[in-house]
Each structure stands twice: as structure tokens, then as C-alpha cells.
Coordinates of C-alpha atoms in Angstrom, one line a residue:
M3 CA -114.1 -75.4 89.0
L4 CA -111.5 -75.3 86.3
R5 CA -108.1 -76.8 87.2
Q6 CA -105.0 -74.9 86.6
Y7 CA -103.9 -76.8 83.5
E8 CA -107.5 -76.8 82.1
L9 CA -107.7 -73.0 82.3
I10 CA -104.3 -72.5 80.7
D11 CA -105.0 -75.1 78.0
R12 CA -108.1 -73.1 77.1
V13 CA -106.1 -69.9 76.6
L14 CA -103.3 -71.7 74.6
D15 CA -105.9 -73.3 72.3
Y16 CA -106.8 -69.9 70.8
D17 CA -103.6 -68.0 71.7
P18 CA -100.4 -70.2 71.4
H19 CA -98.3 -67.2 72.2
A20 CA -100.0 -66.4 75.5
D21 CA -97.7 -65.8 78.6
E22 CA -98.2 -69.2 80.2
A23 CA -95.9 -68.3 83.2
L24 CA -98.1 -65.2 83.9
L25 CA -101.2 -67.3 84.0
N26 CA -99.6 -69.9 86.2
R27 CA -98.4 -67.2 88.7
A28 CA -101.8 -65.6 88.8
Y29 CA -103.6 -68.9 89.5
V30 CA -101.2 -69.9 92.3
F31 CA -101.3 -66.4 93.8
S32 CA -105.1 -66.2 93.8
V33 CA -105.5 -69.7 95.4
N34 CA -102.9 -68.8 98.1
A35 CA -104.3 -65.3 98.7
H36 CA -107.9 -66.4 99.2
G37 CA -106.8 -69.4 101.3
T38 CA -109.6 -70.8 103.3
Q39 CA -112.2 -68.2 102.4
K40 CA -115.6 -69.6 101.5
R41 CA -118.5 -68.4 99.3
A42 CA -122.1 -68.5 100.3
S43 CA -122.4 -71.8 98.4
G44 CA -119.7 -73.4 100.7
D45 CA -117.2 -73.6 97.8
P46 CA -113.7 -72.2 98.2
Y47 CA -113.7 -68.5 97.4
F48 CA -110.9 -68.8 94.8
S49 CA -113.3 -70.9 92.7
H50 CA -115.1 -67.7 91.8
P51 CA -112.2 -65.8 90.1
I52 CA -111.2 -69.0 88.3
E53 CA -114.8 -69.4 86.9
V54 CA -114.8 -65.7 85.9
A55 CA -111.6 -66.3 84.0
G56 CA -113.2 -69.4 82.4
I57 CA -116.1 -67.3 81.1
L58 CA -113.6 -64.9 79.5
T59 CA -111.8 -67.7 77.8
E60 CA -115.1 -68.4 75.9
L61 CA -114.7 -64.8 74.5
R62 CA -111.0 -65.7 73.5
L63 CA -109.6 -62.8 75.5
D64 CA -105.8 -62.0 75.9
D65 CA -103.6 -63.3 78.7
E66 CA -103.6 -60.0 80.6
T67 CA -107.4 -60.0 80.8
I68 CA -107.5 -63.6 81.9
A69 CA -104.8 -62.9 84.6
T70 CA -106.9 -59.9 85.7
A71 CA -110.0 -62.1 86.1
I72 CA -108.0 -64.6 88.2
L73 CA -106.7 -61.7 90.5
H74 CA -109.7 -59.3 90.4
D75 CA -110.8 -59.9 94.1
T76 CA -107.3 -60.3 95.7
V77 CA -106.8 -56.6 96.6
E78 CA -110.3 -56.1 98.0
D79 CA -110.8 -59.4 99.8
T80 CA -107.3 -60.5 100.9
V81 CA -104.1 -59.0 102.3
A82 CA -102.6 -58.6 98.8
T83 CA -101.7 -55.0 97.9
P84 CA -101.7 -53.2 94.5
E85 CA -97.9 -52.9 94.8
Q86 CA -97.6 -56.7 95.0
I87 CA -99.8 -57.1 92.0
A88 CA -97.7 -54.6 90.0
Q89 CA -94.4 -56.2 91.1
L90 CA -95.5 -59.8 90.3
F91 CA -97.7 -59.3 87.3
G92 CA -96.7 -56.0 85.7
P93 CA -98.2 -52.5 85.6
S94 CA -100.8 -53.3 82.9
V95 CA -102.4 -56.1 84.9
A96 CA -102.1 -54.0 88.1
R97 CA -104.0 -51.2 86.4
L98 CA -106.7 -53.5 85.2
V99 CA -107.1 -55.2 88.6
D100 CA -107.4 -51.7 90.2
G101 CA -110.1 -50.8 87.7
V102 CA -112.1 -53.9 88.5
T103 CA -111.7 -53.7 92.3
K104 CA -114.9 -52.6 94.0
L105 CA -114.8 -49.9 96.6
S106 CA -115.1 -51.1 100.2
R107 CA -118.5 -50.6 101.5
I108 CA -118.9 -47.4 103.6
E109 CA -121.8 -48.1 105.9
A110 CA -122.3 -44.4 106.7
Q111 CA -123.3 -43.7 103.1
S112 CA -126.8 -44.1 101.7
D113 CA -127.4 -46.9 99.1
N114 CA -127.6 -44.3 96.3
E115 CA -124.3 -42.7 97.4
R116 CA -122.6 -46.0 97.6
A117 CA -123.9 -47.2 94.2
A118 CA -123.1 -43.9 92.6
E119 CA -119.5 -43.8 93.9
N120 CA -118.9 -47.4 92.7
L121 CA -120.4 -46.5 89.4
R122 CA -118.3 -43.3 89.1
K123 CA -115.0 -45.2 89.7
F124 CA -116.1 -48.0 87.5
L125 CA -117.0 -45.8 84.5
L126 CA -113.7 -43.9 84.8
A127 CA -111.7 -47.1 84.8
M128 CA -113.8 -48.5 81.9
S129 CA -113.1 -45.4 79.8
D130 CA -109.4 -45.9 80.2
D131 CA -109.4 -49.6 79.2
I132 CA -112.6 -51.4 78.1
R133 CA -111.2 -54.7 79.3
V134 CA -112.1 -53.5 82.8
L135 CA -115.8 -53.7 81.8
L136 CA -115.4 -57.2 80.2
V137 CA -113.9 -58.6 83.4
K138 CA -116.6 -56.9 85.5
L139 CA -119.4 -58.2 83.4
A140 CA -118.0 -61.8 83.6
D141 CA -117.7 -61.3 87.4
R142 CA -121.3 -60.1 87.7
L143 CA -122.5 -62.9 85.5
H144 CA -120.9 -65.6 87.7
N145 CA -122.2 -63.9 90.8
M146 CA -125.7 -64.0 89.3
R147 CA -125.4 -67.7 88.5
T148 CA -124.6 -68.4 92.2
L149 CA -127.0 -65.7 93.6
H150 CA -129.5 -68.4 94.9
F151 CA -126.9 -69.5 97.5
I152 CA -127.3 -66.1 99.4
A153 CA -129.7 -66.7 102.3
K154 CA -131.2 -63.2 102.7
P155 CA -133.9 -62.5 100.1
E156 CA -133.5 -58.7 100.3
K157 CA -129.8 -59.0 99.5
R158 CA -130.6 -61.2 96.6
R159 CA -133.1 -58.7 95.3
R160 CA -130.8 -55.7 95.8
I161 CA -128.0 -57.4 93.7
A162 CA -130.6 -58.4 91.1
R163 CA -131.9 -54.8 90.8
E164 CA -128.4 -53.5 90.5
T165 CA -127.7 -56.1 87.7
M166 CA -130.9 -55.2 85.9
E167 CA -130.4 -51.4 86.1
I168 CA -126.6 -51.2 85.5
Y169 CA -124.8 -54.3 84.3
A170 CA -127.4 -55.8 81.9
P171 CA -127.7 -52.4 80.1
L172 CA -123.9 -52.1 80.0
A173 CA -123.7 -55.5 78.4
E174 CA -126.3 -54.5 75.8
R175 CA -124.5 -51.2 75.1
I176 CA -121.3 -53.1 74.0
G177 CA -123.3 -55.7 72.1
M178 CA -122.8 -58.7 74.5
Y179 CA -126.4 -59.9 74.1
E180 CA -125.9 -63.4 75.5
F181 CA -124.5 -61.8 78.7
M182 CA -127.4 -59.4 78.8
K183 CA -130.1 -62.0 78.3
E184 CA -128.7 -64.4 81.0
M185 CA -128.3 -61.5 83.5
Q186 CA -131.8 -60.4 82.9
T187 CA -133.3 -63.9 83.2
L188 CA -131.5 -64.5 86.5
A189 CA -132.3 -61.1 87.9
F190 CA -135.9 -61.3 86.8
A191 CA -136.3 -64.5 88.7
Q192 CA -135.3 -62.7 91.9
I193 CA -137.2 -59.4 91.3
E194 CA -140.4 -60.8 90.0
P195 CA -140.3 -64.5 91.0
E196 CA -144.0 -65.2 90.4
A197 CA -144.0 -63.6 86.9
S198 CA -140.8 -65.4 86.0
E199 CA -142.1 -68.8 87.2
S200 CA -145.4 -68.3 85.4
I201 CA -143.9 -67.3 82.1
S202 CA -141.3 -70.1 82.3
R203 CA -144.0 -72.7 83.0
R204 CA -146.1 -71.4 80.1
L205 CA -143.1 -71.6 77.8
E206 CA -142.6 -75.3 78.9
Q207 CA -146.3 -76.0 78.2
L208 CA -146.0 -74.3 74.8
K209 CA -143.0 -76.5 74.0
A210 CA -144.8 -79.6 75.1
G211 CA -148.0 -78.8 73.3
G212 CA -146.4 -77.7 70.1
G213 CA -144.0 -80.6 70.0
D214 CA -141.0 -79.8 67.8
R215 CA -142.7 -76.7 66.3
I216 CA -139.5 -74.7 66.4
A217 CA -137.6 -77.5 64.6
K218 CA -140.4 -77.7 61.9
I219 CA -140.4 -74.0 61.2
G220 CA -136.6 -73.9 61.2
S221 CA -136.3 -76.8 58.7
G222 CA -139.0 -75.2 56.5
L223 CA -137.1 -71.9 56.5
K224 CA -133.8 -73.7 55.6
L225 CA -135.5 -75.6 52.8
L226 CA -137.0 -72.5 51.3
L227 CA -133.7 -70.6 51.2
S228 CA -131.8 -73.7 50.0
R229 CA -134.1 -73.8 47.0
H230 CA -132.7 -70.4 46.0
A231 CA -129.1 -71.8 46.1
M232 CA -128.3 -70.2 49.4
D233 CA -125.8 -71.8 51.9
I234 CA -127.6 -71.1 55.2
E235 CA -127.5 -72.1 58.9
I236 CA -130.8 -71.8 60.9
S237 CA -131.3 -71.9 64.6
G238 CA -134.5 -71.2 66.6
R239 CA -135.5 -70.6 70.2
E240 CA -138.3 -69.2 72.4
K241 CA -137.6 -65.7 73.7
H242 CA -136.3 -65.5 77.3
P243 CA -138.8 -64.8 80.1
F244 CA -137.8 -61.2 80.8
S245 CA -138.1 -60.3 77.2
I246 CA -141.6 -61.7 77.1
W247 CA -142.6 -60.1 80.3
K248 CA -141.4 -56.7 79.1
K249 CA -143.4 -57.0 75.9
M250 CA -146.5 -57.9 77.9
Q251 CA -146.0 -54.8 80.1
E252 CA -145.4 -52.5 77.2
R253 CA -148.4 -53.7 75.1
H254 CA -150.7 -54.3 78.1
I255 CA -151.5 -57.8 76.9
S256 CA -151.5 -61.3 78.5
F257 CA -149.2 -64.2 77.6
E258 CA -151.9 -65.8 75.4
Q259 CA -152.3 -62.6 73.4
L260 CA -148.5 -62.4 72.7
S261 CA -147.9 -64.1 69.4
D262 CA -144.2 -63.5 68.6
V263 CA -142.5 -65.7 71.3
M264 CA -140.3 -67.6 68.7
A265 CA -137.2 -66.1 67.1
F266 CA -135.1 -67.6 64.4
R267 CA -131.6 -66.7 63.3
A268 CA -130.4 -67.2 59.7
I269 CA -126.6 -67.1 59.1
V270 CA -125.6 -66.5 55.4
P271 CA -122.2 -66.1 53.8
T272 CA -122.3 -62.5 52.7
E273 CA -124.0 -59.2 53.3
E274 CA -125.6 -59.4 49.8
D275 CA -127.0 -62.8 50.8
C276 CA -128.7 -61.1 53.8
Y277 CA -130.8 -59.0 51.5
R278 CA -131.4 -61.9 49.1
A279 CA -132.7 -64.1 52.0
L280 CA -134.9 -61.2 53.2
G281 CA -136.5 -60.9 49.8
V282 CA -137.1 -64.7 49.6
I283 CA -138.7 -64.7 53.1
H284 CA -141.0 -61.7 52.4
R285 CA -142.2 -63.2 49.1
R286 CA -143.1 -66.4 50.9
W287 CA -144.8 -65.0 54.0
P288 CA -146.4 -61.6 54.7
M289 CA -144.3 -59.2 56.8
V290 CA -145.7 -57.8 60.0
P291 CA -146.0 -54.0 59.4
G292 CA -143.5 -51.9 61.4
R293 CA -141.4 -54.9 62.4
F294 CA -138.6 -54.7 59.8
K295 CA -135.3 -53.1 60.9
D296 CA -132.2 -52.8 58.8
Y297 CA -129.2 -52.7 61.2
V298 CA -126.8 -53.7 58.4
S299 CA -127.0 -50.4 56.5
T300 CA -127.5 -48.5 59.8
P301 CA -125.8 -50.4 62.7
K302 CA -126.7 -49.8 66.3
R303 CA -124.5 -47.6 68.4
N304 CA -122.7 -50.6 69.8
G305 CA -121.8 -51.9 66.3
Y306 CA -124.6 -54.5 66.1
R307 CA -125.5 -55.4 62.5
S308 CA -128.3 -57.7 61.4
L309 CA -131.6 -57.6 59.5
H310 CA -134.7 -58.1 61.6
T311 CA -138.1 -58.9 60.3
S312 CA -141.3 -60.6 61.6
V313 CA -143.6 -62.6 59.3
I314 CA -147.0 -64.3 59.6
H315 CA -146.2 -68.0 59.4
A316 CA -148.7 -70.9 59.3
E317 CA -151.8 -70.7 61.5
N318 CA -151.3 -66.9 62.0
T319 CA -148.2 -67.5 64.0
R320 CA -145.9 -64.5 64.2
V321 CA -142.2 -65.4 63.8
E322 CA -139.2 -63.1 64.3
I323 CA -136.3 -63.8 62.0
Q324 CA -132.8 -62.3 62.2
I325 CA -130.5 -62.5 59.2
R326 CA -126.7 -61.9 59.4
T327 CA -123.3 -63.1 58.2
P328 CA -120.9 -65.2 60.4
E329 CA -118.9 -62.0 61.2
M330 CA -122.0 -60.1 62.2
H331 CA -123.1 -63.1 64.3
A332 CA -119.7 -63.2 66.2
E333 CA -120.1 -59.5 67.0
A334 CA -123.7 -60.0 68.0
E335 CA -122.7 -62.9 70.4
F336 CA -119.6 -61.3 71.9
G337 CA -120.1 -57.6 71.1
L338 CA -117.1 -55.4 71.8
A339 CA -115.2 -58.4 73.2
A340 CA -115.0 -59.7 69.6
H341 CA -112.7 -56.8 68.9
W342 CA -110.3 -58.1 71.6
A343 CA -110.4 -61.7 70.3
Y344 CA -107.0 -63.1 69.5
K345 CA -106.0 -63.0 65.8
Q346 CA -104.4 -66.3 65.2
N347 CA -102.8 -65.1 62.0
G348 CA -101.4 -61.9 63.6
S349 CA -97.9 -60.9 62.9
G350 CA -95.1 -60.4 65.4
G351 CA -95.9 -63.5 67.5
G352 CA -99.6 -62.8 67.7
G353 CA -101.5 -59.8 68.9
L354 CA -104.9 -58.4 69.5
G355 CA -107.0 -57.0 66.7
V356 CA -108.5 -53.9 68.4
R357 CA -110.5 -51.5 66.3
P358 CA -110.2 -47.8 67.1
E359 CA -114.0 -47.5 67.2
T360 CA -114.2 -49.8 70.2
Q361 CA -114.0 -46.8 72.6
H362 CA -117.6 -45.9 71.9
S363 CA -118.8 -42.4 72.1
W364 CA -121.4 -43.3 74.7
I365 CA -118.6 -44.1 77.1
A366 CA -117.3 -40.5 76.6
D367 CA -120.8 -39.2 77.2
L368 CA -121.0 -41.1 80.5
V369 CA -117.7 -39.7 81.6
E370 CA -118.9 -36.2 80.8
I371 CA -122.0 -36.9 82.9
L372 CA -119.7 -37.9 85.8
D373 CA -118.2 -34.4 85.7
T374 CA -121.5 -32.6 85.7
A375 CA -123.7 -34.6 88.1
A376 CA -124.4 -32.6 91.3
S377 CA -125.6 -35.6 93.4
P378 CA -125.5 -39.4 93.5
E379 CA -129.2 -39.5 92.5
E380 CA -128.5 -37.3 89.5
L381 CA -125.6 -39.4 88.4
L382 CA -127.6 -42.6 88.6
E383 CA -130.6 -41.0 86.8
H384 CA -128.5 -39.7 83.9
T385 CA -126.4 -42.8 83.6
R386 CA -129.4 -45.0 83.4
M387 CA -130.9 -42.7 80.8
A388 CA -127.7 -43.0 78.7
M389 CA -127.6 -46.8 78.9
Y390 CA -131.2 -47.9 78.9
Q391 CA -133.5 -46.4 76.2
D392 CA -134.3 -47.7 72.7
R393 CA -132.6 -45.7 69.9
I394 CA -133.5 -43.7 66.9
F395 CA -131.1 -42.5 64.1
A396 CA -130.8 -38.9 62.9
F397 CA -128.3 -37.2 60.7
T398 CA -126.3 -34.0 60.6
P399 CA -126.3 -32.0 57.3
K400 CA -123.0 -33.6 56.4
G401 CA -124.5 -37.1 56.8
E402 CA -123.0 -38.0 60.2
L403 CA -125.1 -40.5 62.0
I404 CA -126.3 -39.5 65.5
Q405 CA -128.0 -42.1 67.7
L406 CA -130.5 -40.9 70.4
P407 CA -133.1 -42.5 72.7
K408 CA -136.7 -42.6 71.5
G409 CA -138.5 -39.4 72.4
A410 CA -135.3 -37.2 72.0
T411 CA -135.7 -33.7 70.9
A412 CA -133.7 -31.2 68.8
I413 CA -131.9 -29.9 71.9
D414 CA -130.8 -33.5 72.7
F415 CA -129.4 -33.8 69.2
A416 CA -127.4 -30.6 69.6
Y417 CA -125.8 -31.8 72.9
A418 CA -125.2 -35.3 71.3
V419 CA -123.1 -33.6 68.6
H420 CA -121.1 -31.5 71.0
T421 CA -121.7 -29.9 74.4
D422 CA -120.7 -26.4 73.2
L423 CA -123.1 -26.7 70.3
G424 CA -125.9 -27.5 72.7
D425 CA -125.0 -24.6 75.0
Q426 CA -125.2 -22.1 72.0
T427 CA -128.3 -23.5 70.3
V428 CA -130.9 -20.9 69.2
G429 CA -132.9 -23.0 66.8
A430 CA -133.1 -26.1 64.6
K431 CA -134.1 -27.2 61.2
V432 CA -135.4 -30.7 60.7
N433 CA -135.5 -31.9 57.1
A434 CA -134.8 -28.2 56.0
R435 CA -137.9 -26.9 58.0
L436 CA -137.5 -24.6 61.0
V437 CA -138.9 -26.2 64.1
P438 CA -139.0 -25.5 67.9
L439 CA -136.2 -27.0 70.0
K440 CA -138.8 -29.2 71.8
T441 CA -139.6 -31.0 68.5
V442 CA -139.4 -34.8 69.0
L443 CA -137.2 -36.4 66.3
E444 CA -138.1 -39.3 64.2
N445 CA -136.0 -42.1 62.6
G446 CA -134.0 -40.8 59.6
D447 CA -134.5 -37.0 60.3
Q448 CA -131.8 -34.7 59.1
V449 CA -131.2 -32.0 61.7
Q450 CA -129.3 -28.7 61.4
I451 CA -128.6 -26.8 64.6
L452 CA -128.5 -23.0 64.5
K453 CA -126.2 -21.4 67.1
S454 CA -125.1 -18.1 68.5
K455 CA -122.2 -17.4 70.8
A456 CA -124.5 -15.0 72.7
Q457 CA -126.8 -17.8 73.6
A458 CA -126.8 -19.7 76.9
P459 CA -128.8 -22.7 78.1
Q460 CA -132.3 -21.8 79.2
P461 CA -134.3 -23.2 82.2
A462 CA -137.2 -24.0 79.9
W463 CA -135.0 -26.6 78.1
M464 CA -135.1 -28.8 81.2
T465 CA -138.8 -29.5 80.4
F466 CA -138.2 -31.1 77.1
A467 CA -134.5 -32.4 77.1
T468 CA -134.6 -36.2 77.6
T469 CA -131.0 -37.4 77.4
G470 CA -128.7 -37.7 80.4
K471 CA -126.0 -35.7 78.6
A472 CA -128.2 -32.8 77.7
L473 CA -129.9 -32.6 81.2
A474 CA -126.5 -32.8 82.9
A475 CA -125.0 -30.0 80.8
I476 CA -128.1 -27.7 81.2
R477 CA -128.1 -28.3 85.0
R478 CA -124.4 -27.5 85.3
H479 CA -124.8 -24.2 83.4
L480 CA -127.9 -23.2 85.4
R481 CA -126.2 -24.0 88.7
A482 CA -123.2 -21.9 87.7
A483 CA -125.5 -19.0 86.6
E484 CA -127.4 -19.2 89.9
R485 CA -124.2 -19.1 91.9
D486 CA -123.0 -16.0 89.9
E487 CA -126.2 -14.3 90.7
Q488 CA -126.0 -15.2 94.4
V489 CA -122.3 -13.9 94.5
T490 CA -123.3 -10.6 92.8
L491 CA -126.3 -10.2 95.2
G492 CA -124.2 -11.0 98.2
R493 CA -121.5 -8.6 97.1
K494 CA -124.1 -5.8 96.8
L495 CA -125.6 -6.5 100.2
Y496 CA -122.2 -6.6 101.8
D497 CA -121.2 -3.2 100.2
D498 CA -124.5 -1.6 101.3
I499 CA -124.0 -2.8 104.9
V500 CA -120.4 -1.7 105.0
A501 CA -121.4 1.8 103.6
R502 CA -123.8 2.3 106.5
L503 CA -121.3 1.3 109.3
P504 CA -120.0 4.2 111.5
A505 CA -116.4 2.9 111.2
T506 CA -114.2 1.7 108.4
L507 CA -113.6 -2.1 108.3
A508 CA -110.1 -3.5 108.3
A509 CA -108.9 -4.9 104.9
D510 CA -108.8 -8.4 106.3
A511 CA -112.2 -8.3 108.0
P512 CA -113.9 -10.6 105.4
G513 CA -111.1 -13.2 105.8
Q514 CA -111.4 -13.1 109.6
A515 CA -115.2 -13.5 109.4
L516 CA -114.8 -16.6 107.2
V517 CA -112.4 -18.1 109.7
R518 CA -114.8 -17.5 112.6
L519 CA -117.7 -18.9 110.5
K520 CA -115.5 -21.9 109.5
L521 CA -116.2 -21.3 105.8
A522 CA -113.8 -21.8 102.9
D523 CA -112.5 -18.8 101.0
E524 CA -113.6 -19.4 97.4
G525 CA -112.4 -16.0 96.1

């Protein structure tokens, strides 16, 4: 566990203007509040929030975020109150701690209801300040690193499934790929222990049998690019077990049939050098068709930029190569957290360089889904859809880039642009050709949505809409329309019955009936 001075020295190394007194107060408060509490490992409980804070110092986050990490479990697991946190550490830290604090478990609820309610509160807090998500991901990562200390296998698997279904996709969506990969590897070992062990064992055998094959390929790649007067840094590795298992499942092949288990990263000085390096590599080795992706000219929705290609190296070995600049690499490693990293040359005593685009549009989509989901199951289904699927890129007639999951249709595109546009859609043109709304979009399509104010969402759309946002909006409208029909029918039946009664009803008869039936008056 990090000692008090070690943690604070880490922060001061990258942020000399950090509030040292704030961090000291937070450390002492957390240690005293957690007292003699123990973790499943037998370690003092306060070691956990300190280690979470340590993870976040690697991302070079600001002092408020580090203080939040140190305090994040005090309100839930000790007698500390939100008022105390606000009084001692200020309203900003108190708000962040409240956002990270998990709901107390309500045993009467089902697992889905509990998970959905936790997710609902979490997403709302995250939309207010993305640092809530950064602390929560570091919290989950440290919990996964110590998961093996939990005695009950079923509890370990439940936490691992939750990590795989919610937290790893969230890390991916904000570009924190190192967090995502470690979470997936640790969760995979619990969910599919035999598969994880088998793949890990085969990777070790491959490493032993091939000797320093990664080093040889890496040095050859560096030599090739150096000959073209390029300043380059090369690193290589085997892909992590879950990534390999996923490819085996998708392609229905065995480990022996999987050829691209090695990946190399080339860091070059400029964006222009990225394309120069790509040309040199493609002239030297044949490219694997369909495996080239240009995320530099068309970044991923989380801001990730890099060139990806796979080539046939010596002895028919397929090798994946990613080419990027140092700035692209920092964003690929730390994702959205890179936007919060301290700017050492900032003015006014230092400050955080936060780009306005860090509040990603997909977060707004998730919050909209919260408002429209009718049940916990629906919320979880739509949220996972929004976070999980691979993406394609399509364009509006004005050239605006819209990212959608693979398999998305024209109606999904309409709702991705704006919910009102989706509701009023009557048709679509893809690449200037009129197509049905169920048409599946391809990468690079230009889509024009035709609308009418007289239009309303149709039940048939549910059969081909694929995104959580579209499905949630369509279901919301259909539920409202069904309720209106039921109200109209009920009113007609009531009037018919009243007309046949031998006596006139009192004016407040409906109200009295509602009271006796214990029903709410909804107007």
C-alpha cells in the first residue's frame, strides 16, 4: 500500500500546484473512518481507496479526483456523512464522492433491478462530471485485481460478469484500452476459467517455442522504417487471452488456426509519418485484405486515432501493426483521462486542459435511454447495446459524421441524429438512392432522412431498429399511444354505462370510486 507521503509525492511530481493539505486531510480521514475494517484479503480496508488513488496518479489526474478516490467508500462503508465530506473537503469533492458512492444493496430487489438502479444513478452522475467514471473504473480495476481473495465462486463470477458487461465496455467507450484489457483478462479468468487457462498456457508455449520471435519481428520492423529516415519506436506483444478467445468464437476456429496473435505498435513523430510508415510496410509485406482501418482520418467515437493494418510476415505469419503519433498513443493509453491530465505549462498556477468534446454524445444517448426505459431489463438491454457493439461510420448530407453499431439501419441513423427526426421519419436516401427504412447501412454511406410532422413511430420499426436509443424512443411512443387508446376506450365505456343507469351520478362519483379502489387520479 502507498504511504501518505508517497501518494502525495506522486501527485506533486506532475502537479506542483496541487492542494497538498487537501490530500493529507483526505488520507488521514479515510484511514480513521475505515478504522479496523478488513478486506477479504485480510488487508486493512483503507488500503483499497489508497490503491485506487494510486492508479489514478498514473493517469496524472487533478487533486480533487485523487481526494475523491481516497474518500470514495467512506459514505457507504463508514459512519461518515455527505455533510462531513462537504464541510471538510468542499462541495466539488463532496459531489464527486456522492457520484461514485454505490447504492446500498436492497435485498428485496431482483439482481436486474439492483444492477439497473446502480447503473441509472451512476450514468446520471457520470453525465454531470466524467471524473466520476474515472474514479469508478479505477475502483473496479483494483477490486478485480483482488477478486481472487473472495471465497465464494458465485460471487466472484457475478462481479466478473458485471465487469465484463458494464465496466469494460465503459472503459472502451472512453478510450481507456489498458483498463479495458486488464478488466477483461481478470473477468475472463473467473467466467471461463478453463478457456482462460488453456489460452494462457498455449501463449506461454508459443513464446517458449518461438524464442524471441516478437523481438526479432520488432527489430526488423524498426530497421525497415529507419532505412527510410524515420524516427520510430516499436513495441510488440501477444494479444490478451480474452481477445484471442473472442476471435476464436467469432470465426469458429481453434487456437492453432488463429494466425494473428501478435500485435506491434509503431510510434512516429507526426501524422504525415503515420501514412509514410504505412506505405513502407505495405510495400515490404502483403496486406491482409479487409484488415486495414484508418482511424486517423476517421477517429472512433471515443476519440481514438491510429492506423491499423495486418500483413503477411515471414513463414505466412499474420502480424497486426498499429501506427500512431505520441499524442495519439497517450490518448489510446489513457483515453478520456488524457484530457484531464495536468498541463504543466498551464497559466494561472496550473490547471486542467479539458476539451469540450470530452462530454461524448454517447453519454447523452445513455441518459436519454434512462428517461425512456420502462423496466430494469429494458434499461440494461439498451445500455449494453449503446456500449458494446462494433461501429460503422455514416455521414449526413452536410458531412457530419455519425457512428453506429454494425447492423444499424436507416431508422437507427435518424434517431442517432436527433430523437425528433427519428419520430418524424418517413423515408431515407442512402447515397442519393431512395431505400426502405430497414436498409442496413455500410461504412461510408451518406444518409439523408426524409421527414413529416404528420408521421409517428410505427410498431413495425421495432423489428429492424437495432440501437438502444432508437428502440427506447420507439417503445416510449408506442406505450404513450397505447395508453391514449386505453383512456379513450375507457372513457367511452364509462359514458355508455352511465347513460344506461336509472339515476344520475354525482359529480364526484369517479373521484370517490378511485378512493375506494385505492387508485391514483391521473387526470
